[in-house]
Coordinates of C-alpha atoms in Angstrom, one line a residue:
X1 CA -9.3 10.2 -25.4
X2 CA -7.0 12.7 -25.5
X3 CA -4.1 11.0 -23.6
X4 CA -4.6 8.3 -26.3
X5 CA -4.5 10.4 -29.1
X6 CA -0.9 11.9 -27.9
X7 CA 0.1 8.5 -27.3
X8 CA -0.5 7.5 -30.7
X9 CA 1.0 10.6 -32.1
X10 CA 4.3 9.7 -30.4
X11 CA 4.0 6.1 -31.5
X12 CA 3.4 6.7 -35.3
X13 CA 6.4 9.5 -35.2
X14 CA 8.4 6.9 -33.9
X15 CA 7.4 4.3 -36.6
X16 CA 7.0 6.2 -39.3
X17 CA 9.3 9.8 -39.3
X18 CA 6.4 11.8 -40.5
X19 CA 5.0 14.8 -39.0
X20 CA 1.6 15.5 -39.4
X21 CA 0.7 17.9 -41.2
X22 CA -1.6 21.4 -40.5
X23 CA -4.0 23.7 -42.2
X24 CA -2.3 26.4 -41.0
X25 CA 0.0 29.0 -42.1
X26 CA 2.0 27.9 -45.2
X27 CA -0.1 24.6 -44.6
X28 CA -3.0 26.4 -45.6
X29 CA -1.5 27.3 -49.3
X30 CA -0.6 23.6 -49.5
X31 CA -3.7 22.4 -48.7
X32 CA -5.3 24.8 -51.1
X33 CA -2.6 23.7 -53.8
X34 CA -3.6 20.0 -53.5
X35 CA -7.6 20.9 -53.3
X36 CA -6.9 22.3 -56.7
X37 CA -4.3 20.3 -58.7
X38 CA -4.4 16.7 -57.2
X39 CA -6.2 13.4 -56.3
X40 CA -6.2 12.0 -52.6
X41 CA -5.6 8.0 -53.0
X42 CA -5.6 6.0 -50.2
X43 CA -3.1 3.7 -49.9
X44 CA -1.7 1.0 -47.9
X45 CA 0.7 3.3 -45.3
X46 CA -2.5 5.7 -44.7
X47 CA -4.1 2.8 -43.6
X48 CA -1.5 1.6 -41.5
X49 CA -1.4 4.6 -39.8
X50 CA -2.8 4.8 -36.2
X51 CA -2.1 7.9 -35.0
X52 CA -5.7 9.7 -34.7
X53 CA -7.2 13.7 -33.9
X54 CA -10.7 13.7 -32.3
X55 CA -12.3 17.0 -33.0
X56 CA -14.9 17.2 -29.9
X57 CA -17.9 19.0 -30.6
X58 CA -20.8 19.5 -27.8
X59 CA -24.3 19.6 -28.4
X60 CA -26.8 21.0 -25.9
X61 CA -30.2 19.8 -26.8
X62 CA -31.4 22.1 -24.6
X63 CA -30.3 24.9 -26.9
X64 CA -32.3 23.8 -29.7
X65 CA -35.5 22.4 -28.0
X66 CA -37.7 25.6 -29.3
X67 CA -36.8 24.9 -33.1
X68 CA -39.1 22.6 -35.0
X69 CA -36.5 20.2 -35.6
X70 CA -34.1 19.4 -33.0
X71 CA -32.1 16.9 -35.6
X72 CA -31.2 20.0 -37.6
X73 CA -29.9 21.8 -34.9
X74 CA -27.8 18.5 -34.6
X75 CA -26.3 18.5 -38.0
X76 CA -26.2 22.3 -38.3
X77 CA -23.8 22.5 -34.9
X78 CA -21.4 19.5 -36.9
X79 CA -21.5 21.4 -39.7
X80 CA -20.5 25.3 -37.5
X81 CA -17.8 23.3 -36.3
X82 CA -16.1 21.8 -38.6
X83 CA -16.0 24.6 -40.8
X84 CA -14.3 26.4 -37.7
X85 CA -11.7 23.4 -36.8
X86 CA -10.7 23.8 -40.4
X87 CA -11.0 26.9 -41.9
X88 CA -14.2 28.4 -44.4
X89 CA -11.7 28.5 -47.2
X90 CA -10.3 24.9 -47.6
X91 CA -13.9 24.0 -46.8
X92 CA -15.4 26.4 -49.6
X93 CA -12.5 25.4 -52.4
X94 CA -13.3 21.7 -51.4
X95 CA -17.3 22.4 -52.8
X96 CA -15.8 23.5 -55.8
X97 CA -12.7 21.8 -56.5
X98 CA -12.2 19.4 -54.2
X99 CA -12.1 15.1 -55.1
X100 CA -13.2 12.1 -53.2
X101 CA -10.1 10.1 -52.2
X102 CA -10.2 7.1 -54.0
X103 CA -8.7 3.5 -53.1
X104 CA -5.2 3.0 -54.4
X105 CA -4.8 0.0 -57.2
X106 CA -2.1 -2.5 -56.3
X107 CA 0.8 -1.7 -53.6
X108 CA 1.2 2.1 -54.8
X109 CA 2.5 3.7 -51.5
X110 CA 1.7 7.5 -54.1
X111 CA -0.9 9.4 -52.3
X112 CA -1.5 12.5 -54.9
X113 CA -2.0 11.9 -58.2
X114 CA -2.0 15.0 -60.5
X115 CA -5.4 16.1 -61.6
X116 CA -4.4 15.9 -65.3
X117 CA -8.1 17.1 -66.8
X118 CA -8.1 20.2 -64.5
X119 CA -4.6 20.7 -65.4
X120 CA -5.5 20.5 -68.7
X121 CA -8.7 22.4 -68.3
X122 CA -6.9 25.4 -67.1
X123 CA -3.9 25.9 -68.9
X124 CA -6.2 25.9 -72.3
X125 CA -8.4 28.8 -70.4
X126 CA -4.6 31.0 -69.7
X127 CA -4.0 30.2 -72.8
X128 CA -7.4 31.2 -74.6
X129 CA -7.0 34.2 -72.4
X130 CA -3.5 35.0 -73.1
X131 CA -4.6 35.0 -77.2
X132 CA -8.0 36.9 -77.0
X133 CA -6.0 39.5 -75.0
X134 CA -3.3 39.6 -77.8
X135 CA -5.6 39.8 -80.0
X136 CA -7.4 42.5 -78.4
X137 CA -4.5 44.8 -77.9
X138 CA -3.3 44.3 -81.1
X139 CA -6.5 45.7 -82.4
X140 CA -7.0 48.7 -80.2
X141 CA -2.6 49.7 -80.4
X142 CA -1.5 48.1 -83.4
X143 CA -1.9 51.2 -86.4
X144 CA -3.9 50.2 -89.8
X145 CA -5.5 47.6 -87.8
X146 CA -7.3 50.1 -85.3
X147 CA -10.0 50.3 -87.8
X148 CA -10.9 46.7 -88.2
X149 CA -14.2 46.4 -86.0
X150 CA -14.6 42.6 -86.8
X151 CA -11.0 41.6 -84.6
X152 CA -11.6 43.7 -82.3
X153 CA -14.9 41.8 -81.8
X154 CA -13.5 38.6 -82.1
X155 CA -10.5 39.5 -79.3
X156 CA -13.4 40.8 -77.0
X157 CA -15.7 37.4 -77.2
X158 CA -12.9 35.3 -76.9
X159 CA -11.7 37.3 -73.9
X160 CA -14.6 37.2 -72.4
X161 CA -15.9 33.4 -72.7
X162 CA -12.3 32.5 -71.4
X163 CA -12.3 34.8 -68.6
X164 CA -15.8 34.1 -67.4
X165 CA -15.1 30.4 -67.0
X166 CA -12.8 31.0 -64.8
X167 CA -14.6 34.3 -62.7
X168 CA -17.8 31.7 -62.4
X169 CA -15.2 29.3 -60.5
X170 CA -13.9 32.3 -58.2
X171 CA -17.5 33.2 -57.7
X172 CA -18.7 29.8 -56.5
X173 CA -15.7 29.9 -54.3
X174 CA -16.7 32.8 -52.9
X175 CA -20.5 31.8 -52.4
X176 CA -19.5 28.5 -50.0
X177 CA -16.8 31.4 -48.6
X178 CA -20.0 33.1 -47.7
X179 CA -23.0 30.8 -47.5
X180 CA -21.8 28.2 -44.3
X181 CA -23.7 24.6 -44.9
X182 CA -25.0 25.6 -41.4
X183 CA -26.9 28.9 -43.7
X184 CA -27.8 26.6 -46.3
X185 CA -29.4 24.1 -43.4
X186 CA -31.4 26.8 -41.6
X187 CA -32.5 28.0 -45.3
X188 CA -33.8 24.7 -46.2
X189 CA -35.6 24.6 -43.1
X190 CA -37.1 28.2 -43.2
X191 CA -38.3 27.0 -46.7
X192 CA -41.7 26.7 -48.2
X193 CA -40.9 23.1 -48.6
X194 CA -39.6 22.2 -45.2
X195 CA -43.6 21.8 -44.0
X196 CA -43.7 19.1 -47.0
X197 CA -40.1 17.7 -46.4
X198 CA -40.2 17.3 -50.4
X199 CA -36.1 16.7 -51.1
X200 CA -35.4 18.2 -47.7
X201 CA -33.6 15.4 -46.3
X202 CA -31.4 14.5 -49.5
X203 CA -30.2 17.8 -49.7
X204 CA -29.3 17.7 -45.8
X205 CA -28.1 14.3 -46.7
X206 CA -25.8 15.7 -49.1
X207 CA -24.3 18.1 -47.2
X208 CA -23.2 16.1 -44.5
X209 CA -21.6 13.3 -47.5
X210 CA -19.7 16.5 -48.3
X211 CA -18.4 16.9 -45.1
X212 CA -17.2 13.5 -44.6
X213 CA -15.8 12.8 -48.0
X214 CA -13.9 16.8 -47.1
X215 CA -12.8 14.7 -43.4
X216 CA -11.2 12.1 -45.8
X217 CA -9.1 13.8 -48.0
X218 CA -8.2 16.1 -44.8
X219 CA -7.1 12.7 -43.3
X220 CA -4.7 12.2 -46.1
X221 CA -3.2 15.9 -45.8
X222 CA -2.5 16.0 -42.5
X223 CA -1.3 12.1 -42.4
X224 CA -3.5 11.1 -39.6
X225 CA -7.2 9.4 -38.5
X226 CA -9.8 11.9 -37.8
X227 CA -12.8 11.2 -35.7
X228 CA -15.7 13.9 -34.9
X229 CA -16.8 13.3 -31.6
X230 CA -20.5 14.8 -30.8
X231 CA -21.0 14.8 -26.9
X232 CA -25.2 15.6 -26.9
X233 CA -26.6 16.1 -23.3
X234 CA -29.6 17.7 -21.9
X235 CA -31.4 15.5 -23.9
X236 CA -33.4 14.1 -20.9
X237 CA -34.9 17.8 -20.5
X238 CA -36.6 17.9 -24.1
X239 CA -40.2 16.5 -25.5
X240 CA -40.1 13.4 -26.3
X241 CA -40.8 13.9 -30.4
X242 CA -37.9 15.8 -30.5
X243 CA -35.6 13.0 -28.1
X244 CA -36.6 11.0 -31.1
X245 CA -35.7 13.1 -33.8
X246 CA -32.2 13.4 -32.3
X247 CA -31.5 9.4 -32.2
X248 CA -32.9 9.0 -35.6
X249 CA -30.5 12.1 -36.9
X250 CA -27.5 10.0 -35.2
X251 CA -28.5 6.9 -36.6
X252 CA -28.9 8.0 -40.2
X253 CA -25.7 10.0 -39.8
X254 CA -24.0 6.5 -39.1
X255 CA -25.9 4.7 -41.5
X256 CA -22.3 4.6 -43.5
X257 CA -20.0 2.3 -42.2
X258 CA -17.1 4.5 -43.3
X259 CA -18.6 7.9 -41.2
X260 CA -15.9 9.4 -39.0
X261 CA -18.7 10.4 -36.5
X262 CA -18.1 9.0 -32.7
X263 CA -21.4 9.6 -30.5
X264 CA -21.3 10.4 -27.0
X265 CA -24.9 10.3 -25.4
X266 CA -24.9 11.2 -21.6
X267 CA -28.5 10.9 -20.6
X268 CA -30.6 9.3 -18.3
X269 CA -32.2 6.0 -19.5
X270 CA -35.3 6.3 -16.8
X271 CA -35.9 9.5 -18.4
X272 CA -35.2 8.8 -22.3
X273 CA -37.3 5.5 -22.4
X274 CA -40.4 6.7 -21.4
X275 CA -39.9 9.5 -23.8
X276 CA -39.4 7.1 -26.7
X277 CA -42.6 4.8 -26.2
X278 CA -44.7 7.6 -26.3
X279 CA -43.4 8.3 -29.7
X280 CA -44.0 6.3 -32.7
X281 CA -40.7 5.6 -33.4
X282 CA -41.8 2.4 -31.2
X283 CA -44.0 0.8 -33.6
X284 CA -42.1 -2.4 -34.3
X285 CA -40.6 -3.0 -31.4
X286 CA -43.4 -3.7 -29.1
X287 CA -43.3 -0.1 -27.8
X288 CA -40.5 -1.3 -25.7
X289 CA -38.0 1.9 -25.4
X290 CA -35.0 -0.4 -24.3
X291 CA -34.9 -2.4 -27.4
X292 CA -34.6 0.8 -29.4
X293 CA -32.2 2.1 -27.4
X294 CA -30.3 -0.6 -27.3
X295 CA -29.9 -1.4 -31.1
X296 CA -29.0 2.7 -31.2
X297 CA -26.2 2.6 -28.2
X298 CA -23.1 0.1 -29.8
X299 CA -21.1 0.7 -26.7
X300 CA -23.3 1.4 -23.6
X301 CA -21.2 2.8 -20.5
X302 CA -23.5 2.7 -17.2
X303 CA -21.8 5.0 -14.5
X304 CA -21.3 3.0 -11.5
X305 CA -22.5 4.7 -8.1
X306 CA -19.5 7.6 -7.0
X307 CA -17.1 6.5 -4.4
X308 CA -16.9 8.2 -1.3
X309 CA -13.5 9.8 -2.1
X310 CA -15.6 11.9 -5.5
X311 CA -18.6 12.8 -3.4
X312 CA -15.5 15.0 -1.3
X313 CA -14.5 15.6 -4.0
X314 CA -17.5 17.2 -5.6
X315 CA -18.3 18.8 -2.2
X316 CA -15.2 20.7 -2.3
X317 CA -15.7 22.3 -5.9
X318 CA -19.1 23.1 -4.8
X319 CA -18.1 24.6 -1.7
X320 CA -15.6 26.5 -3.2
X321 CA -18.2 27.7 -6.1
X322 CA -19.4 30.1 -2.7
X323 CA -17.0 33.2 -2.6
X324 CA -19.3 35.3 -0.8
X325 CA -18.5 33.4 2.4
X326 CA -15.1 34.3 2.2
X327 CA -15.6 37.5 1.3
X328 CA -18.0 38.3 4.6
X329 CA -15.4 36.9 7.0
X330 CA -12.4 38.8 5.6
X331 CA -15.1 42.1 5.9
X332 CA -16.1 41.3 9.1
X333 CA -12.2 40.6 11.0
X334 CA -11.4 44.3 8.9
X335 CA -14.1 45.7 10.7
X336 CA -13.1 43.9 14.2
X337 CA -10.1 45.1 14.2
X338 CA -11.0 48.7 13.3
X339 CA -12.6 48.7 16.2
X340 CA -10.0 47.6 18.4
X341 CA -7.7 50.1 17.2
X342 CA -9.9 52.9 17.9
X343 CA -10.5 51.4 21.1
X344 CA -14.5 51.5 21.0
X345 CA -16.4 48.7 23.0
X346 CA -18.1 46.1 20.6
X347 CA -21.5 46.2 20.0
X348 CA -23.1 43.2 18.6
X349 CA -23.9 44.6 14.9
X350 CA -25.5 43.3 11.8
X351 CA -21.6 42.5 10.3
X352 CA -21.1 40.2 13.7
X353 CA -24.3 38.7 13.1
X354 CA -23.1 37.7 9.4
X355 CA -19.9 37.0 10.6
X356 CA -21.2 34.0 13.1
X357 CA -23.6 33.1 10.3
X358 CA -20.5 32.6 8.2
X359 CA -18.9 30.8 10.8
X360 CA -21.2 28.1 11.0
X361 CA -21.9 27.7 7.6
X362 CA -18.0 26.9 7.5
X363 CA -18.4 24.6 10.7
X364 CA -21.5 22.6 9.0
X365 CA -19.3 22.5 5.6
X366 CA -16.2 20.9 7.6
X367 CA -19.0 18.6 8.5
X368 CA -19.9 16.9 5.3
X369 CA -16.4 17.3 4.6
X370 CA -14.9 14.9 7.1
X371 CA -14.7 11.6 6.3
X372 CA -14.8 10.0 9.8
X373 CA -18.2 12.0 10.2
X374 CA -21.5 9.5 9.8
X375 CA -22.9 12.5 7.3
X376 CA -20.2 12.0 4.9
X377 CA -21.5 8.6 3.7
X378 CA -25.3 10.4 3.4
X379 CA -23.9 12.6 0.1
X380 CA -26.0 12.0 -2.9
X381 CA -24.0 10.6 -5.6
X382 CA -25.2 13.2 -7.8
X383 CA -23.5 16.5 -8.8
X384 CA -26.6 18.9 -9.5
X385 CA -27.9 17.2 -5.6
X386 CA -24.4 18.3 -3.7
X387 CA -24.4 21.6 -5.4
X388 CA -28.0 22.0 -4.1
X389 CA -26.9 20.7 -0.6
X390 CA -24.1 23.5 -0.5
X391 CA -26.1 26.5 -1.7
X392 CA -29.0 25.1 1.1
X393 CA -27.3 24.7 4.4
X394 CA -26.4 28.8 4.3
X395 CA -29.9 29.5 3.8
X396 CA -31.2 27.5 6.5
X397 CA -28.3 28.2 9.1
X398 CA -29.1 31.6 8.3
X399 CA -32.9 32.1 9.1
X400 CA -32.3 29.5 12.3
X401 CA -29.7 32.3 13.6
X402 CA -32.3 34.9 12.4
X403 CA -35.2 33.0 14.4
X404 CA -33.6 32.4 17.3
X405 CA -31.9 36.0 17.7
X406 CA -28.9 34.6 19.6
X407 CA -25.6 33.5 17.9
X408 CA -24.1 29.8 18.0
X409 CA -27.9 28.5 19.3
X410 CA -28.2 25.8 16.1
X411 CA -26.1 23.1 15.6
X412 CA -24.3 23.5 12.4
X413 CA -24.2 19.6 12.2
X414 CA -28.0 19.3 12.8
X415 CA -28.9 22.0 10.3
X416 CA -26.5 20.3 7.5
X417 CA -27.9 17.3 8.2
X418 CA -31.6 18.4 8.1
X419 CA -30.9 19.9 4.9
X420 CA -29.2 16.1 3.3
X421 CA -32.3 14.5 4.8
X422 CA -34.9 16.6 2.7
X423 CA -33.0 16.2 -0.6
X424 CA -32.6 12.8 -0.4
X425 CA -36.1 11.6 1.1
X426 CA -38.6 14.7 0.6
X427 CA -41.3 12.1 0.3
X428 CA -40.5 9.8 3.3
X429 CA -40.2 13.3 5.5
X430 CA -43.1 14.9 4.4
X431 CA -44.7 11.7 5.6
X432 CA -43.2 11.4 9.0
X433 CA -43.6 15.9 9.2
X434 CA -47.2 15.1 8.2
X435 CA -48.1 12.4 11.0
X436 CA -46.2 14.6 13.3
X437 CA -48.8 17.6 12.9
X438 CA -51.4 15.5 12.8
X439 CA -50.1 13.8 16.2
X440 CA -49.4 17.1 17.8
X441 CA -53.0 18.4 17.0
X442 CA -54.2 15.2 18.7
X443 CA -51.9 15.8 22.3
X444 CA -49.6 18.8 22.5
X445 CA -48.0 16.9 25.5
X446 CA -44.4 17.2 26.2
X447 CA -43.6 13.9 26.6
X448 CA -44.8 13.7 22.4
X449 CA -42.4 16.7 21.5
X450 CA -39.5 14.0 23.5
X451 CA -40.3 11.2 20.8
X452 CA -38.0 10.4 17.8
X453 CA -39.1 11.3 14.2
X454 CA -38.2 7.4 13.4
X455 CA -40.9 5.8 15.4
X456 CA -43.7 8.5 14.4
X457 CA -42.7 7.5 10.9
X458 CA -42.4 3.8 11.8
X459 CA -46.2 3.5 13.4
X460 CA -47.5 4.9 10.5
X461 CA -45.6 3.8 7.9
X462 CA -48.4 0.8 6.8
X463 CA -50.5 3.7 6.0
X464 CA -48.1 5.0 4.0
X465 CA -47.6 1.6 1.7
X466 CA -52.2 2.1 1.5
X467 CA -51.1 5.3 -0.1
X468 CA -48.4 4.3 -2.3
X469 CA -49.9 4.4 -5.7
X470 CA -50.9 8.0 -5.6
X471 CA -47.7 9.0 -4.2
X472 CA -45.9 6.9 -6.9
X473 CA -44.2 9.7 -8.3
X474 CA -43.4 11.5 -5.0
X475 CA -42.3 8.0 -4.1
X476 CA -39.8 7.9 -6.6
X477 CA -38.0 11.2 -5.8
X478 CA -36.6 9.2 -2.1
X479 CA -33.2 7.2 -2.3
X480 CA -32.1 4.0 -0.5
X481 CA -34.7 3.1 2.1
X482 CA -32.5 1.8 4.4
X483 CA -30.2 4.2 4.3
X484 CA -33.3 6.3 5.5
X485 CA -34.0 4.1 8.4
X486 CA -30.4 4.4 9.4
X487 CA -30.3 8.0 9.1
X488 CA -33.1 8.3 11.6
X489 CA -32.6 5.3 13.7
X490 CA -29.5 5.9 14.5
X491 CA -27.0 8.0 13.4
X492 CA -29.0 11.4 13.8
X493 CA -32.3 10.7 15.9
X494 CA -34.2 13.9 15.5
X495 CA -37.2 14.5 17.6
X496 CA -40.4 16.0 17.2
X497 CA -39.1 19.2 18.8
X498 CA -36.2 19.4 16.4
X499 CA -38.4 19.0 13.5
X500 CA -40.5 21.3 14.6
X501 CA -37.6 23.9 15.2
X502 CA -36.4 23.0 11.3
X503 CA -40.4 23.1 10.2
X504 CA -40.3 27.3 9.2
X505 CA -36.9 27.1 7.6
X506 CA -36.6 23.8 5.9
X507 CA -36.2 25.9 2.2
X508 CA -35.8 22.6 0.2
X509 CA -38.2 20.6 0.6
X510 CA -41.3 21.0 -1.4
X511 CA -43.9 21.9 1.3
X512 CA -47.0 21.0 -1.4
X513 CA -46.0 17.3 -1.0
X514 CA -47.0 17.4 2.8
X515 CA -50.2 18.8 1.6
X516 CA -51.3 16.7 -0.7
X517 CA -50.4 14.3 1.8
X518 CA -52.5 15.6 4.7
X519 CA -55.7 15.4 1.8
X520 CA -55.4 12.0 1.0
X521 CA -54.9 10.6 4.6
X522 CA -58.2 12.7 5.5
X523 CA -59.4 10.6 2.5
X524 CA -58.7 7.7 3.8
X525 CA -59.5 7.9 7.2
X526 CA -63.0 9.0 5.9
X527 CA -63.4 6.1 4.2

């Protein structure tokens, strides 16, 4: 968006010779000149125009979800920032002063029209002004007339009605200078009257008409399109009223065809839909969340499943995310070669310890790093997943070299790869972890500690399916299962012993799934 919006600002300088124009600096005393004395039109060149600003503005949800109405906190965070993007004062003379643009009649290419009324209007209050002050000095200075009470009366009233008129319009000026429509919002909704919603919604209604109408004649000053864009994540993470209340506060702030509003909705529809029919927003539509959200979303854009060159990618910003590794190795050479220089015989010490620890973590990073390595392909496409990945495999490599009290005993690749397979099939491990205790209670041989983790998941795997609507939602949380099979089968054929070597440090996966696990086959075997 914004490559296309400095495209188009090259293109319509090219056609056109104008600059656009900003609120800034002497810009600022023009824009508060024509708020004041003249009439936006819209004419046929603004139209024509096709260079366009985007003023991005993101919403959290997540900020908001305590508040009693998320929607407010929706239109109270447009409000904040468009009063920031263009200033509080044009915003505040605009209340007070400011007009609507207005179409243009016929082929007048004339976009300000003198405001001939306020003109008017204010030149008959100087000049009121001017002669109840003349009169008023030349009662008090003028001698023989110092005694006449009844001009010095009438030079006071006239004074003062004149001069009032225009302090009220400085005052009100002042007041929006003051009071933000994002005060007036959260005032409303602290109100008595908020519980009632009694003229709650046209007075947020009328705000926000403000706002746009104030976008329209800013269009006209700076000689360009303007379009607010609202990006609103962390949606996914609210209750589902308030999901609700957030669509319903976009689609009532498009409800104009003319609104300069561009939503941006990055959420996940598995998690939004089920949110929605258990609303009533549903009623209507068959309590069927996609139809609602599909009459809401005009241009839906589904993300299509990361290559293999952004899952790198995104393991390289992660991995770089993790300074302390870094950090520890230049530590631990500083202290090496202190040691060397003072010629004192190593002694394998806490800081050599970390240092290996550090080493493999890098070893198990260059890993999932390398392309040509089968454990590339077995990233998650998903950004919060990899930066899990990354902040686990330290942990784990860690308390293996902790466990085992001799450095470079663990793979690095096996623990990496350990650490992938619980995030992206907790509940098809916990299965296959489960049978394997329950088959190692049975015979502690060492032939069973030789077998692979595949074939103790693939013999009781049927039982598994028996289980499957209990473990529907645990079910849920695994990715591809063939990808799963190939993982096991194949390309890293763990055995019994190595699972039960990764058992005591195997930090993320939830251990309580197992568990409940281990109940219901005992369940079922009763039965």
């Amino acid at each position: 968006m914004r490559e296309e919006m400095a495209q188009r600002e090259a293109a319509e300088l090219h056609r056109s010779h104008q600059k656009p124009r900003s609120p800034e600096g002497w810009g600022l005393l023009l824009v508060l000149w024509y708020l004041a004395f003249y009439k936006p039109i819209i004419t046929e060149g603004h139209l024509r125009r096709k260079n366009i600003e985007f003023i991005f503005i993101r919403f959290s949800a997540w900020q908001y979800a305590g508040c009693d109405k998320l929607w407010a906190g929706l239109v109270t965070t447009l409000c904040d920032n468009i009063r920031h993007h263009f200033g509080a004062l044009p915003l505040s003379v605009y209340h007070v002063m400011g007009t609507r643009p207005r179409f243009a009649s016929g082929f007048s290419q004339k976009e300000w029209v003198l405001k001939k009324g306020t003109c008017l209007k204010l030149w008959g209050l100087l000049l009121v002004l001017g002669a109840g002050l003349s009169v008023l000095l030349v009662a008090l200075l003028v001698p023989g007339i110092k005694d006449n009470h009844a001009l010095k009366v009438v030079g006071s009233t006239i004074t003062s009605l004149s001069g009032s008129s225009l302090v009220l319009g400085a005052f009100s000026i002042l007041k929006n200078l003051l009071v933000s429509e994002k005060q007036k919002i959260e005032r409303l909704t602290n109100s008595e009257k908020f519980a009632s919603q009694l003229g709650f919604m046209s007075k947020v209604h009328r705000e926000v008409e403000v706002l746009v109408d104030f976008l329209a004649f800013m269009e006209i000053f700076e000689r360009r399109r303007l379009r607010v864009v609202l990006e609103i994540t962390s949606l996914d993470v609210c209750y589902p009223e308030k999901v609700a209340g957030v669509l319903n506060a976009m689609n009532t702030l498009l409800s104009d065809a003319n609104t300069p509003f561009i939503f941006i909705l990055a959420v996940d529809p598995s998690v939004i839909i089920p949110c929605l029919e258990q609303t009533s927003c549903m009623k209507g539509l068959a309590d069927n969340g996609y139809l609602y959200l599909n009459r809401t979303v005009t241009l839906p854009f589904s993300i299509p499943e990361m290559g293999a060159r952004s899952r790198l990618r995104y393991l390289e910003a992660a991995v770089q995310t993790r300074e302390d590794l870094m950090y520890r190795i230049i530590t631990s050479n500083v202290e090496r070669r202190r040691a060397k220089c003072q010629s004192v015989p190593e002694v394998p010490s806490r800081r050599e310890m970390d240092a290996e620890a550090v080493r493999c973590i890098h070893e198990a990073f260059r890993c999932l790093h390398d392309g040509a390595d089968p454990l590339a392909r077995y990233l998650p496409a998903n950004n919060t997943h990899v930066r899990r990945i990354v902040n686990t495999i330290p942990v784990t490599l860690r308390l293996l070299l902790h466990r085992a009290g001799i450095p470079g005993t663990p793979s690095p690749r096996a623990a990496a790869a350990w650490v992938v397979l619980a995030d992206q099939w907790p509940c098809r491990l916990s299965w296959a972890l489960q049978c394997l205790e329950d088959g190692w209670q049975s015979q502690p041989t060492p032939d069973f500690s030789k077998r692979s983790l595949w074939s103790i998941f693939q013999e009781n795997v049927g039982e598994l399916s028996a289980l499957r609507q209990p473990l529907h939602n645990v079910l849920t949380l695994d990715g591809d299962p063939e990808l799963f099979q190939t993982f096991l089968a194949s390309d890293f054929p763990f055995t019994a012993r190595d699972a039960h070597a990764f058992l005591g440090v195997t930090v993320n996966l939830d251990h309580s799934i197992r568990h409940k696990m281990g109940l219901l086959r005992g369940l079922d075997r009763l039965k």
